[in-house]
């Protein structure tokens, strides 16, 4: 926020990025139909590093800087085999890097 727009007696916080780091994040999909809960699928993210830049807020600039980010992790997935009553891999641990950037084409601005 430009300092000319903030009254002198008010304070503000400027946040320009979000960062998340975790040793492991797991998502489990469970089938809860019937009289028992049965796991179906597990997706796990190890050594997770998520970075997201936020756009600069400038009310006078019609073309702000657009956000970009990245995700780095080791991705693995298992499914639950009901016959064997155990987890089996869908795919083995895989090092994954995803980078994104939002850019507005000049043709869209016209």
PDB file of C-alpha atoms in Angstrom:
ATOM      1  CA  UNK A   1       0.000   0.000   0.000  1.00  0.00           C
ATOM      2  CA  UNK A   2       1.528   3.351  -0.969  1.00  0.00           C
ATOM      3  CA  UNK A   3       2.492   5.368   2.096  1.00  0.00           C
ATOM      4  CA  UNK A   4       0.545   8.386   0.784  1.00  0.00           C
ATOM      5  CA  UNK A   5      -2.697   6.348   1.080  1.00  0.00           C
ATOM      6  CA  UNK A   6      -2.092   5.146   4.655  1.00  0.00           C
ATOM      7  CA  UNK A   7      -2.971   7.598   7.415  1.00  0.00           C
ATOM      8  CA  UNK A   8      -0.006   8.348   9.685  1.00  0.00           C
ATOM      9  CA  UNK A   9      -1.699   6.867  12.754  1.00  0.00           C
ATOM     10  CA  UNK A  10      -2.458   3.501  11.056  1.00  0.00           C
ATOM     11  CA  UNK A  11       0.025   0.666  10.617  1.00  0.00           C
ATOM     12  CA  UNK A  12      -0.145  -2.054   7.996  1.00  0.00           C
ATOM     13  CA  UNK A  13       1.587  -5.307   7.167  1.00  0.00           C
ATOM     14  CA  UNK A  14       2.887  -5.963   3.682  1.00  0.00           C
ATOM     15  CA  UNK A  15       2.834  -9.657   2.702  1.00  0.00           C
ATOM     16  CA  UNK A  16       4.540 -10.508  -0.579  1.00  0.00           C
ATOM     17  CA  UNK A  17       4.954 -14.297  -0.360  1.00  0.00           C
ATOM     18  CA  UNK A  18       3.620 -17.432   1.275  1.00  0.00           C
ATOM     19  CA  UNK A  19       5.926 -20.337   2.081  1.00  0.00           C
ATOM     20  CA  UNK A  20       4.953 -23.764   3.431  1.00  0.00           C
ATOM     21  CA  UNK A  21       7.458 -26.457   4.407  1.00  0.00           C
ATOM     22  CA  UNK A  22       6.547 -29.880   5.802  1.00  0.00           C
ATOM     23  CA  UNK A  23       8.292 -33.216   6.282  1.00  0.00           C
ATOM     24  CA  UNK A  24       5.204 -35.126   5.165  1.00  0.00           C
ATOM     25  CA  UNK A  25       1.625 -34.310   4.162  1.00  0.00           C
ATOM     26  CA  UNK A  26      -0.737 -37.221   3.487  1.00  0.00           C
ATOM     27  CA  UNK A  27      -4.216 -37.194   1.981  1.00  0.00           C
ATOM     28  CA  UNK A  28      -6.312 -40.329   2.436  1.00  0.00           C
ATOM     29  CA  UNK A  29      -9.573 -40.954   0.583  1.00  0.00           C
ATOM     30  CA  UNK A  30     -11.908 -43.223   2.530  1.00  0.00           C
ATOM     31  CA  UNK A  31     -14.971 -45.178   1.352  1.00  0.00           C
ATOM     32  CA  UNK A  32     -17.493 -44.691   4.146  1.00  0.00           C
ATOM     33  CA  UNK A  33     -20.422 -46.409   2.427  1.00  0.00           C
ATOM     34  CA  UNK A  34     -22.017 -49.278   4.262  1.00  0.00           C
ATOM     35  CA  UNK A  35     -21.235 -50.231   7.825  1.00  0.00           C
ATOM     36  CA  UNK A  36     -17.444 -49.767   7.762  1.00  0.00           C
ATOM     37  CA  UNK A  37     -14.858 -47.209   6.683  1.00  0.00           C
ATOM     38  CA  UNK A  38     -12.383 -48.606   4.153  1.00  0.00           C
ATOM     39  CA  UNK A  39      -9.382 -46.619   2.880  1.00  0.00           C
ATOM     40  CA  UNK A  40      -9.226 -46.362  -0.917  1.00  0.00           C
ATOM     41  CA  UNK A  41      -6.271 -44.171  -1.819  1.00  0.00           C
ATOM     42  CA  UNK A  42      -3.435 -42.347  -0.095  1.00  0.00           C
ATOM     43  CA  UNK A  43      -1.418 -39.540  -1.652  1.00  0.00           C
ATOM     44  CA  UNK A  44       1.683 -38.401   0.246  1.00  0.00           C
ATOM     45  CA  UNK A  45       3.975 -35.426  -0.237  1.00  0.00           C
ATOM     46  CA  UNK A  46       7.386 -35.760   1.485  1.00  0.00           C
ATOM     47  CA  UNK A  47       9.938 -32.950   1.873  1.00  0.00           C
ATOM     48  CA  UNK A  48       7.258 -30.489   0.771  1.00  0.00           C
ATOM     49  CA  UNK A  49       8.290 -26.923  -0.138  1.00  0.00           C
ATOM     50  CA  UNK A  50       5.539 -24.656  -1.457  1.00  0.00           C
ATOM     51  CA  UNK A  51       6.301 -21.044  -2.402  1.00  0.00           C
ATOM     52  CA  UNK A  52       3.727 -18.580  -3.715  1.00  0.00           C
ATOM     53  CA  UNK A  53       4.561 -14.970  -4.561  1.00  0.00           C
ATOM     54  CA  UNK A  54       1.670 -12.553  -4.207  1.00  0.00           C
ATOM     55  CA  UNK A  55       1.009  -9.690  -6.629  1.00  0.00           C
ATOM     56  CA  UNK A  56       2.046  -6.191  -5.670  1.00  0.00           C
ATOM     57  CA  UNK A  57      -0.938  -4.023  -4.874  1.00  0.00           C
ATOM     58  CA  UNK A  58      -0.702  -0.722  -6.716  1.00  0.00           C
ATOM     59  CA  UNK A  59      -3.999   1.051  -7.312  1.00  0.00           C
ATOM     60  CA  UNK A  60      -2.454   3.403  -9.903  1.00  0.00           C
ATOM     61  CA  UNK A  61      -0.997   0.625 -12.082  1.00  0.00           C
ATOM     62  CA  UNK A  62      -3.558  -1.185 -14.298  1.00  0.00           C
ATOM     63  CA  UNK A  63      -1.034  -3.942 -15.081  1.00  0.00           C
ATOM     64  CA  UNK A  64       0.189  -5.348 -11.732  1.00  0.00           C
ATOM     65  CA  UNK A  65       2.997  -7.833 -11.357  1.00  0.00           C
ATOM     66  CA  UNK A  66       1.347 -11.250 -11.550  1.00  0.00           C
ATOM     67  CA  UNK A  67       1.951 -14.038  -9.037  1.00  0.00           C
ATOM     68  CA  UNK A  68       4.200 -17.007  -9.525  1.00  0.00           C
ATOM     69  CA  UNK A  69       5.067 -19.999  -7.397  1.00  0.00           C
ATOM     70  CA  UNK A  70       6.633 -23.408  -7.116  1.00  0.00           C
ATOM     71  CA  UNK A  71       6.090 -26.767  -5.453  1.00  0.00           C
ATOM     72  CA  UNK A  72       8.885 -29.223  -4.752  1.00  0.00           C
ATOM     73  CA  UNK A  73       8.279 -32.579  -3.089  1.00  0.00           C
ATOM     74  CA  UNK A  74       8.609 -36.327  -3.272  1.00  0.00           C
ATOM     75  CA  UNK A  75       5.222 -37.630  -4.385  1.00  0.00           C
ATOM     76  CA  UNK A  76       3.969 -41.178  -3.749  1.00  0.00           C
ATOM     77  CA  UNK A  77       0.583 -42.858  -3.930  1.00  0.00           C
ATOM     78  CA  UNK A  78      -0.841 -46.147  -2.646  1.00  0.00           C
ATOM     79  CA  UNK A  79      -4.209 -47.873  -2.917  1.00  0.00           C
ATOM     80  CA  UNK A  80      -5.760 -50.235  -0.410  1.00  0.00           C
ATOM     81  CA  UNK A  81      -6.064 -53.813  -1.680  1.00  0.00           C
ATOM     82  CA  UNK A  82      -9.120 -55.253   0.099  1.00  0.00           C
ATOM     83  CA  UNK A  83      -8.286 -58.828  -0.933  1.00  0.00           C
ATOM     84  CA  UNK A  84      -4.850 -58.684   0.716  1.00  0.00           C
ATOM     85  CA  UNK A  85      -5.916 -56.166   3.407  1.00  0.00           C
ATOM     86  CA  UNK A  86      -2.871 -54.026   2.713  1.00  0.00           C
ATOM     87  CA  UNK A  87      -1.525 -51.004   0.874  1.00  0.00           C
ATOM     88  CA  UNK A  88       0.024 -51.380  -2.587  1.00  0.00           C
ATOM     89  CA  UNK A  89       1.796 -48.660  -4.562  1.00  0.00           C
ATOM     90  CA  UNK A  90       0.142 -46.877  -7.468  1.00  0.00           C
ATOM     91  CA  UNK A  91       3.498 -45.267  -8.162  1.00  0.00           C
ATOM     92  CA  UNK A  92       6.763 -45.322  -6.239  1.00  0.00           C
ATOM     93  CA  UNK A  93       8.182 -42.148  -4.634  1.00  0.00           C
ATOM     94  CA  UNK A  94       8.890 -39.625  -7.375  1.00  0.00           C
ATOM     95  CA  UNK A  95      10.770 -36.338  -7.049  1.00  0.00           C
ATOM     96  CA  UNK A  96       8.472 -33.646  -8.401  1.00  0.00           C
ATOM     97  CA  UNK A  97       8.978 -29.958  -9.219  1.00  0.00           C
ATOM     98  CA  UNK A  98       6.136 -27.756 -10.455  1.00  0.00           C
ATOM     99  CA  UNK A  99       6.603 -24.087 -11.346  1.00  0.00           C
ATOM    100  CA  UNK A 100       3.797 -21.751 -12.393  1.00  0.00           C
ATOM    101  CA  UNK A 101       3.459 -18.144 -13.434  1.00  0.00           C
ATOM    102  CA  UNK A 102       0.353 -16.189 -14.342  1.00  0.00           C
ATOM    103  CA  UNK A 103       0.867 -13.930 -17.345  1.00  0.00           C
ATOM    104  CA  UNK A 104      -1.864 -11.958 -19.073  1.00  0.00           C
ATOM    105  CA  UNK A 105      -1.389 -11.878 -22.827  1.00  0.00           C
ATOM    106  CA  UNK A 106      -1.303  -8.446 -24.453  1.00  0.00           C
ATOM    107  CA  UNK A 107      -4.132  -9.554 -26.771  1.00  0.00           C
ATOM    108  CA  UNK A 108      -6.373 -10.075 -23.736  1.00  0.00           C
ATOM    109  CA  UNK A 109      -5.642  -6.570 -22.485  1.00  0.00           C
ATOM    110  CA  UNK A 110      -6.994  -4.930 -25.661  1.00  0.00           C
TER     111      UNK A 110
END
